[in-house]
Coordinates of C-alpha atoms in Angstrom, one line a residue:
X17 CA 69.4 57.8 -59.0
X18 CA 72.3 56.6 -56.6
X19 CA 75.4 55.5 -58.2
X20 CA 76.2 52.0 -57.0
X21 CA 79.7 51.9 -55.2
X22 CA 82.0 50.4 -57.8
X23 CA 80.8 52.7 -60.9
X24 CA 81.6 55.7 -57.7
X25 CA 85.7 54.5 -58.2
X26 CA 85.6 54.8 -62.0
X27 CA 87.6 57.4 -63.3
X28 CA 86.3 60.1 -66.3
X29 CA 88.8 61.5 -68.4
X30 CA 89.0 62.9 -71.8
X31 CA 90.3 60.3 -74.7
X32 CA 93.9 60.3 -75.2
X33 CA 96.5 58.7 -77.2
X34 CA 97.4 56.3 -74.2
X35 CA 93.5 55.2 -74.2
X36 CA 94.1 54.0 -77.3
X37 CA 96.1 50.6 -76.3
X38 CA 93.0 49.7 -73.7
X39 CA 90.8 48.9 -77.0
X40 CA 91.8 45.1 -77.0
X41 CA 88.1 43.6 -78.2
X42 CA 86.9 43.0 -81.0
X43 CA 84.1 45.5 -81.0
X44 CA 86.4 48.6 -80.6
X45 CA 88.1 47.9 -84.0
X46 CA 85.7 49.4 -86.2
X47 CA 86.1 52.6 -83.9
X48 CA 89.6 52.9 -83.8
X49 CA 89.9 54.5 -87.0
X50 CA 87.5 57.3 -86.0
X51 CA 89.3 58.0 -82.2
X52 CA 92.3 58.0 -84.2
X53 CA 91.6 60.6 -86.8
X54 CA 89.7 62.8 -83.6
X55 CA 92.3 62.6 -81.8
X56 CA 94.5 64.1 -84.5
X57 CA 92.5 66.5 -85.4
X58 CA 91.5 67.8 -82.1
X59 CA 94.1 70.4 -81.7
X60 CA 93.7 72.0 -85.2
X61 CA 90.0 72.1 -84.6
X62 CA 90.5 73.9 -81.2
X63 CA 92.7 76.5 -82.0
X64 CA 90.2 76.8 -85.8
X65 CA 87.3 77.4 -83.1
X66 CA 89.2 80.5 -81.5
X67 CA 89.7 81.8 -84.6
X68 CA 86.6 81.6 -86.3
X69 CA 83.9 81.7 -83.5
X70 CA 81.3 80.4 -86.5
X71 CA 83.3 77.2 -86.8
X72 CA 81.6 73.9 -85.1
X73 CA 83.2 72.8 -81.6
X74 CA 85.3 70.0 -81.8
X75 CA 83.6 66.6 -80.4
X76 CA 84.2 65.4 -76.9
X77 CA 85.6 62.0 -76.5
X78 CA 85.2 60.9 -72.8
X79 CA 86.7 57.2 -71.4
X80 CA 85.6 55.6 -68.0
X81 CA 88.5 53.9 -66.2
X82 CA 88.8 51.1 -63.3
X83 CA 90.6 52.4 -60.8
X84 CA 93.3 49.6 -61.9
X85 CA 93.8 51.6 -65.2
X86 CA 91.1 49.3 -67.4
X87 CA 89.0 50.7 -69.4
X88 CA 84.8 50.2 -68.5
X89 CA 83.6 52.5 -71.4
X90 CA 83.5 55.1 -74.0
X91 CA 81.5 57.7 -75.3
X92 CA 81.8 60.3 -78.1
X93 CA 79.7 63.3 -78.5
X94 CA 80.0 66.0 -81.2
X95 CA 77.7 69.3 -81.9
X96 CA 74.6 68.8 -84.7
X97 CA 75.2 72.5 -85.8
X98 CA 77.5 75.3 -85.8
X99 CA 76.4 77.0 -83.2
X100 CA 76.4 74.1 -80.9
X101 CA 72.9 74.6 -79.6
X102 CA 72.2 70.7 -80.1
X103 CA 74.7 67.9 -79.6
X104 CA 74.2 64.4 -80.4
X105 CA 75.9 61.0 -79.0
X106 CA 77.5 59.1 -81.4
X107 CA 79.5 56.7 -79.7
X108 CA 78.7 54.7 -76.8
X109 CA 80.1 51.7 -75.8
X110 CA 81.0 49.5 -72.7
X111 CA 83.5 46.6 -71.7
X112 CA 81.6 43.5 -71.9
X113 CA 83.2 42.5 -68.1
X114 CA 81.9 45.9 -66.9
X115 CA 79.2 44.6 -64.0
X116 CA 76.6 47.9 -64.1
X117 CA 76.0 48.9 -67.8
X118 CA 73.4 51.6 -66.3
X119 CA 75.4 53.3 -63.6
X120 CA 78.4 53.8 -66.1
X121 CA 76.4 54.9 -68.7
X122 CA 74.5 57.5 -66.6
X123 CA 78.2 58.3 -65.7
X124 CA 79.2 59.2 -68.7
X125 CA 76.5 61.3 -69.9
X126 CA 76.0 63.3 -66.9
X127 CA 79.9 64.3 -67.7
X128 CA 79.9 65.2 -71.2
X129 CA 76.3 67.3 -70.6
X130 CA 78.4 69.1 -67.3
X131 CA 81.5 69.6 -70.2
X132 CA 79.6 71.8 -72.6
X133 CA 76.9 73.9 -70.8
X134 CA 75.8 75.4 -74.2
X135 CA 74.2 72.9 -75.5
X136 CA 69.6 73.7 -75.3
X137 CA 69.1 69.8 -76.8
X138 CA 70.9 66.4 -76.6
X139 CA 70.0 63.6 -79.4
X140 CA 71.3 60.2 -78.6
X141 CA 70.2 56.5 -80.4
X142 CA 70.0 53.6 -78.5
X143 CA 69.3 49.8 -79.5
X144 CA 65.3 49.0 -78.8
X145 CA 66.5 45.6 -76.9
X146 CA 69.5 47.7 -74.9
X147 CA 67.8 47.8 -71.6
X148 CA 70.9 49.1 -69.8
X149 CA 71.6 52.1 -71.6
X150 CA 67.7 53.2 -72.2
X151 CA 67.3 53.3 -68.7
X152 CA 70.3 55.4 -68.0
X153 CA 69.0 57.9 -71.0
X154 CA 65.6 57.6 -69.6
X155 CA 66.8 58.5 -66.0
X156 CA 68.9 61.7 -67.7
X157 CA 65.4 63.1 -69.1
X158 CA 65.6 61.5 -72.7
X159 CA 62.7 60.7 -74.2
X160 CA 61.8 59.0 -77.6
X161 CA 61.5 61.0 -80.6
X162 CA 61.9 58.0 -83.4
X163 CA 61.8 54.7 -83.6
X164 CA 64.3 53.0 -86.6
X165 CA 65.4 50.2 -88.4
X166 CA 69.0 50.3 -89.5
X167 CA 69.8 48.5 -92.9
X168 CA 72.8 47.2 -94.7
X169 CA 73.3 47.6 -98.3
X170 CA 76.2 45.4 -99.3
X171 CA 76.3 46.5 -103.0
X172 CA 74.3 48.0 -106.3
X173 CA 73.9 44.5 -107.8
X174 CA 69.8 44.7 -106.8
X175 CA 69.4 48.1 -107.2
X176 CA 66.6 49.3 -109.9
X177 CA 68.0 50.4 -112.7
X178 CA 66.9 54.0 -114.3
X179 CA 68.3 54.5 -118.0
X180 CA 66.8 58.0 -117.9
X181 CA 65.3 59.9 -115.3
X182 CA 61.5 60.9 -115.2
X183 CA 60.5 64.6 -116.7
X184 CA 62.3 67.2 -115.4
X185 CA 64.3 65.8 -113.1
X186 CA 68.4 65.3 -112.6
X187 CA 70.4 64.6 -110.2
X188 CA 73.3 67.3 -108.9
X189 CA 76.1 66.8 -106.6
X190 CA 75.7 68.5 -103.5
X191 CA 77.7 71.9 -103.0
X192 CA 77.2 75.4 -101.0
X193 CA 74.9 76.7 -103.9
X194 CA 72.6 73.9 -103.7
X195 CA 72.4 72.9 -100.1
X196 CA 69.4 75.5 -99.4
X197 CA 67.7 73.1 -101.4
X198 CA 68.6 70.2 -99.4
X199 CA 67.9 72.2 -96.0
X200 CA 64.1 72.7 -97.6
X201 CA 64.2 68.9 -98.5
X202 CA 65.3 68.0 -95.0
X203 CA 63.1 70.2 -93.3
X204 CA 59.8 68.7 -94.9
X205 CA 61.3 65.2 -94.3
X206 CA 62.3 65.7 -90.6
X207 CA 59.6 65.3 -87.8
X208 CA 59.0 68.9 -86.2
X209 CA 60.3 68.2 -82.8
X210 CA 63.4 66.8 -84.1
X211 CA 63.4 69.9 -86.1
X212 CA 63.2 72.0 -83.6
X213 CA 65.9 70.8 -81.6
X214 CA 68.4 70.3 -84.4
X215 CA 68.3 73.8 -85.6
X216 CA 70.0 73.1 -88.9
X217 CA 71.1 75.2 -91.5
X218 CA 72.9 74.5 -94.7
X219 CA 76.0 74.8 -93.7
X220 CA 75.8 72.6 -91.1
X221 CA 74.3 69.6 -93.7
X222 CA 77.4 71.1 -95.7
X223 CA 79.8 70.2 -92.7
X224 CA 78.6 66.1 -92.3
X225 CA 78.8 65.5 -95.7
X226 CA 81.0 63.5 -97.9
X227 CA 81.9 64.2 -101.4
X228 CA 79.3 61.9 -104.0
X229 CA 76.1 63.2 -102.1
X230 CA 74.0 64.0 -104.5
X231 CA 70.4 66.0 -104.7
X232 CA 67.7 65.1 -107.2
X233 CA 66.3 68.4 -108.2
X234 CA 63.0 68.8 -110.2
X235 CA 64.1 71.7 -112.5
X236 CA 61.4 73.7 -113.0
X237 CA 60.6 74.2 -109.3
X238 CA 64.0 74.6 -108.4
X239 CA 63.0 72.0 -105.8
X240 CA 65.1 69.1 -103.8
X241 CA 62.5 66.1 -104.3
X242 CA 65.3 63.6 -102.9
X243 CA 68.9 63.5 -101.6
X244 CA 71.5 61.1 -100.8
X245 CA 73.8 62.6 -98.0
X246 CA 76.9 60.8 -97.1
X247 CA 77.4 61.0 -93.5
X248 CA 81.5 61.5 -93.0
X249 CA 80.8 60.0 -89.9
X250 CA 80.8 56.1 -90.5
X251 CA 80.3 52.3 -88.9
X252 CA 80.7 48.6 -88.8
X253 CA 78.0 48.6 -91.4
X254 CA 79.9 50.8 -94.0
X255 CA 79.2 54.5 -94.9
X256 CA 76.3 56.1 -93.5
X257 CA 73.3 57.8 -96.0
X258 CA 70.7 59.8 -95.0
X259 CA 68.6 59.6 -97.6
X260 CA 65.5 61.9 -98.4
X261 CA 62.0 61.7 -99.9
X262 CA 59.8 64.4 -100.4
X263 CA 56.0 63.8 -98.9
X264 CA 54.7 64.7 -102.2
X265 CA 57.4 62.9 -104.4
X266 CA 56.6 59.3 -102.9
X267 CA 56.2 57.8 -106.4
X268 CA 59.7 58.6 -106.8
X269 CA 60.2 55.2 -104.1
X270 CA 61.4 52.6 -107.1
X271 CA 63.9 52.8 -110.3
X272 CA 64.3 56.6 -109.6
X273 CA 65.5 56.4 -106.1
X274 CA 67.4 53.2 -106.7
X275 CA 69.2 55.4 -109.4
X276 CA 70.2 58.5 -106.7
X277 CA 71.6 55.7 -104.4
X278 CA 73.3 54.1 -106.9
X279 CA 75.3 57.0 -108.7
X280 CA 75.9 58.4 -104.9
X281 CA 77.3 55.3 -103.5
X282 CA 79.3 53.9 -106.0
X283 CA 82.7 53.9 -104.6
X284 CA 81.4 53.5 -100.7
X285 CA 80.0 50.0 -100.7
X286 CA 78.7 48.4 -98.1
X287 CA 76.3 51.2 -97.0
X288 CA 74.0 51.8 -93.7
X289 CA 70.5 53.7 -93.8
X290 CA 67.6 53.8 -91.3
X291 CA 64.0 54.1 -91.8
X292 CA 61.4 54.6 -89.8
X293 CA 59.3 51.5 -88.6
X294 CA 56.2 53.0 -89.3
X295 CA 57.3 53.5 -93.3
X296 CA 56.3 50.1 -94.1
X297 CA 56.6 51.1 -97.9
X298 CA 60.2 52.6 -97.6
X299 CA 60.9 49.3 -95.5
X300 CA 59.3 47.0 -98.4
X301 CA 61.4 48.9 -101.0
X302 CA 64.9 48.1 -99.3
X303 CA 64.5 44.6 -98.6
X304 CA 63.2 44.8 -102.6
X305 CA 66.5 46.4 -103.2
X306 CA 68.9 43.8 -101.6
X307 CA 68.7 45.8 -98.2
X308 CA 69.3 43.2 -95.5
X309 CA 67.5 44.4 -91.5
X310 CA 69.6 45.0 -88.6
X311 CA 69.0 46.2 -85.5
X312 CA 65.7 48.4 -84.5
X313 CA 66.9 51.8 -82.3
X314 CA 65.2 54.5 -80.3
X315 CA 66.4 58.0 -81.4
X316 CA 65.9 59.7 -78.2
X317 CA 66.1 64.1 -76.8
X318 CA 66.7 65.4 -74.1
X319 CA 65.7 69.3 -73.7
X320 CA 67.9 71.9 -71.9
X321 CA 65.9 75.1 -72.7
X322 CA 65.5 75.7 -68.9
X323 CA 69.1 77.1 -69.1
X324 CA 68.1 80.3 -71.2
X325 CA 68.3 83.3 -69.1
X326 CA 64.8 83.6 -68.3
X327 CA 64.1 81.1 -66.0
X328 CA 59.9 81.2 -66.2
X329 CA 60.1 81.4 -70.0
X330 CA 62.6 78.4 -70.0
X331 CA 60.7 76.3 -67.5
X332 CA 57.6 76.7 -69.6
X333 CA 59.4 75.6 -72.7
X334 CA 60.8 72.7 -71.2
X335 CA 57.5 71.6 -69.9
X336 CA 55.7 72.2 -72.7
X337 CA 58.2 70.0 -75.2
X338 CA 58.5 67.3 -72.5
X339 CA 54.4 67.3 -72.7
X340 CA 54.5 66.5 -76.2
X341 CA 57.9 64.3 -76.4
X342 CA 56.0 62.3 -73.4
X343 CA 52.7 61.8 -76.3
X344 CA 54.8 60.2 -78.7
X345 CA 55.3 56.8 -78.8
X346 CA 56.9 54.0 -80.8
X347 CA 55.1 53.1 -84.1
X348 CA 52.7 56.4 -83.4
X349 CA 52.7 59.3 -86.2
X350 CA 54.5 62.4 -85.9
X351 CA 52.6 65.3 -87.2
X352 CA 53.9 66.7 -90.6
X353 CA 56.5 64.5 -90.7
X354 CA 57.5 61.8 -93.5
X355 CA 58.2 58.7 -91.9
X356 CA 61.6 57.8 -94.3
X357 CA 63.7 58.3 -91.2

């Protein structure tokens, strides 16, 4: 896809303090904060990397500039795991006055894909109604994985109340012993393409979490039936939560789960969660709890396995996952997978 002449003058560079001073509107003030503290940190985080090669890569913070010196967008991109096999895009926004939403885009993810070669997958989430930036994804090879609703819980007042938890069930915080459990958890509740491309292990559900996650654990299987991860990672909407339902434990959607969100949340009100579309139960449950419905998104992969050093046995995997990404479409099951998020 051609590059239209103006977006060809914009300038890529990576985030720096100066940057900071061209956030003037309104909707980069919930984002400041975050730049901020990755800007601070970006040093420390380098220099941890070299040290300790198991350590996660620090995120990549990329701005597009006029050629005057305004800024026409931003995007932030930071590794999924350790190893940095899959990155995701967390951040990205544009100037309102900025004329091709699509070419800049397409701009800025082609440069922070070139910037780290050693990434196999690419996760990004785009609104359903942005036009713009689906077409650049689409036109960088992402596809659609999941489709979302993202929900704002502005406090515990509506929340089901559970005086005492069912059987043999309680609920722990979540710490390096336990997370194995929550990596089983997540891997039943996570569609298997997604899955694969994330690549997760515990200590990378370990590395996005905030302190108050919390597991419910049935006791006698020494199983993870649900979770409540704090995401340090956070929004306009409040703190992120992932939060996690066994397929089998689905009669735990009511005073039980009400009670893991509670106790987990308590001190990080308002909160953001997403649930899949499809889920019309989980979506019944959070309006019952007070959740009010904001906007649907597209989570959306992009497969790089052609890289690997074999080139026939890369180029076969590629095709092959791009054959069944390209089957899946919005509102349409995903095989073994629970439809919470």
């Amino acid at each position: 896809m051609a590059i239209g002449p103006q977006c060809e003058l914009l300038k890529l560079q990576p985030l720096g303090l100066q940057h900071l001073a061209l956030l003037q509107g309104a909707h980069w003030h919930p984002l400041r904060p975050r730049l901020q503290q990755l800007l601070l940190q970006q040093w420390p985080q380098r220099l941890n990397k070299l040290i300790n090669r198991s350590a996660s890569s620090p995120p990549v913070a990329l701005v597009a500039l006029h050629p005057t010196g305004g800024l026409a967008g931003l995007l932030v991109a930071e590794p999924c795991n350790r190893r940095g096999t899959c990155w995701r895009i967390d951040e990205l926004l544009l100037e309102d006055g900025v004329q091709s939403r699509t070419d800049t885009t397409i701009l800025l993810i082609r440069e922070v894909i070139q910037r780290v070669p050693g990434a196999l997958s690419w996760i990004a989430r785009a609104g359903s109604h942005d036009t713009p930036v689906l077409a650049a994804l689409r036109e960088q090879g992402f596809q659609t994985l999941q489709q979302q609703q993202v929900w704002r819980l502005s406090n515990a007042e509506q929340l089901e109340r559970c005086p005492q938890l069912p059987g043999q069930l309680k609920l722990e915080a979540l710490n390096s012993t336990n997370s194995a459990l929550l990596l089983q958890l997540e891997l039943s509740a996570t569609p298997s393409l997604l899955r694969q491309m994330q690549d997760l292990r515990r200590e990378d559900l370990l590395d996005d979490a905030r302190s108050g996650s919390l597991l419910l654990v049935d006791s006698q299987r020494h199983q993870a039936v649900a979770a409540a991860r704090l995401l340090k990672r956070s929004n306009s909407n409040g703190v992120e939560v992932e939060l996690s339902l066994h397929p089998a434990w689905s009669q735990l959607m009511g005073p039980p789960l009400a009670e893991l969100l509670r106790q987990s949340c308590q001190p990080h009100w308002p909160i953001s969660l997403r649930c899949e579309v499809r889920n019309q139960a989980g979506m019944t449950w959070l309006e019952s709890q007070g959740a009010k419905a904001l906007q649907e998104e597209l989570v959306m992969a992009r497969s790089l396995w052609r890289r690997q050093e074999s080139p026939a046995v890369g180029e076969l995997a590629s095709r092959t996952l791009e054959r069944l990404v390209g089957q899946l479409q919005p509102g349409r099951p995903v095989p073994g997978a629970m439809p919470w998020r």
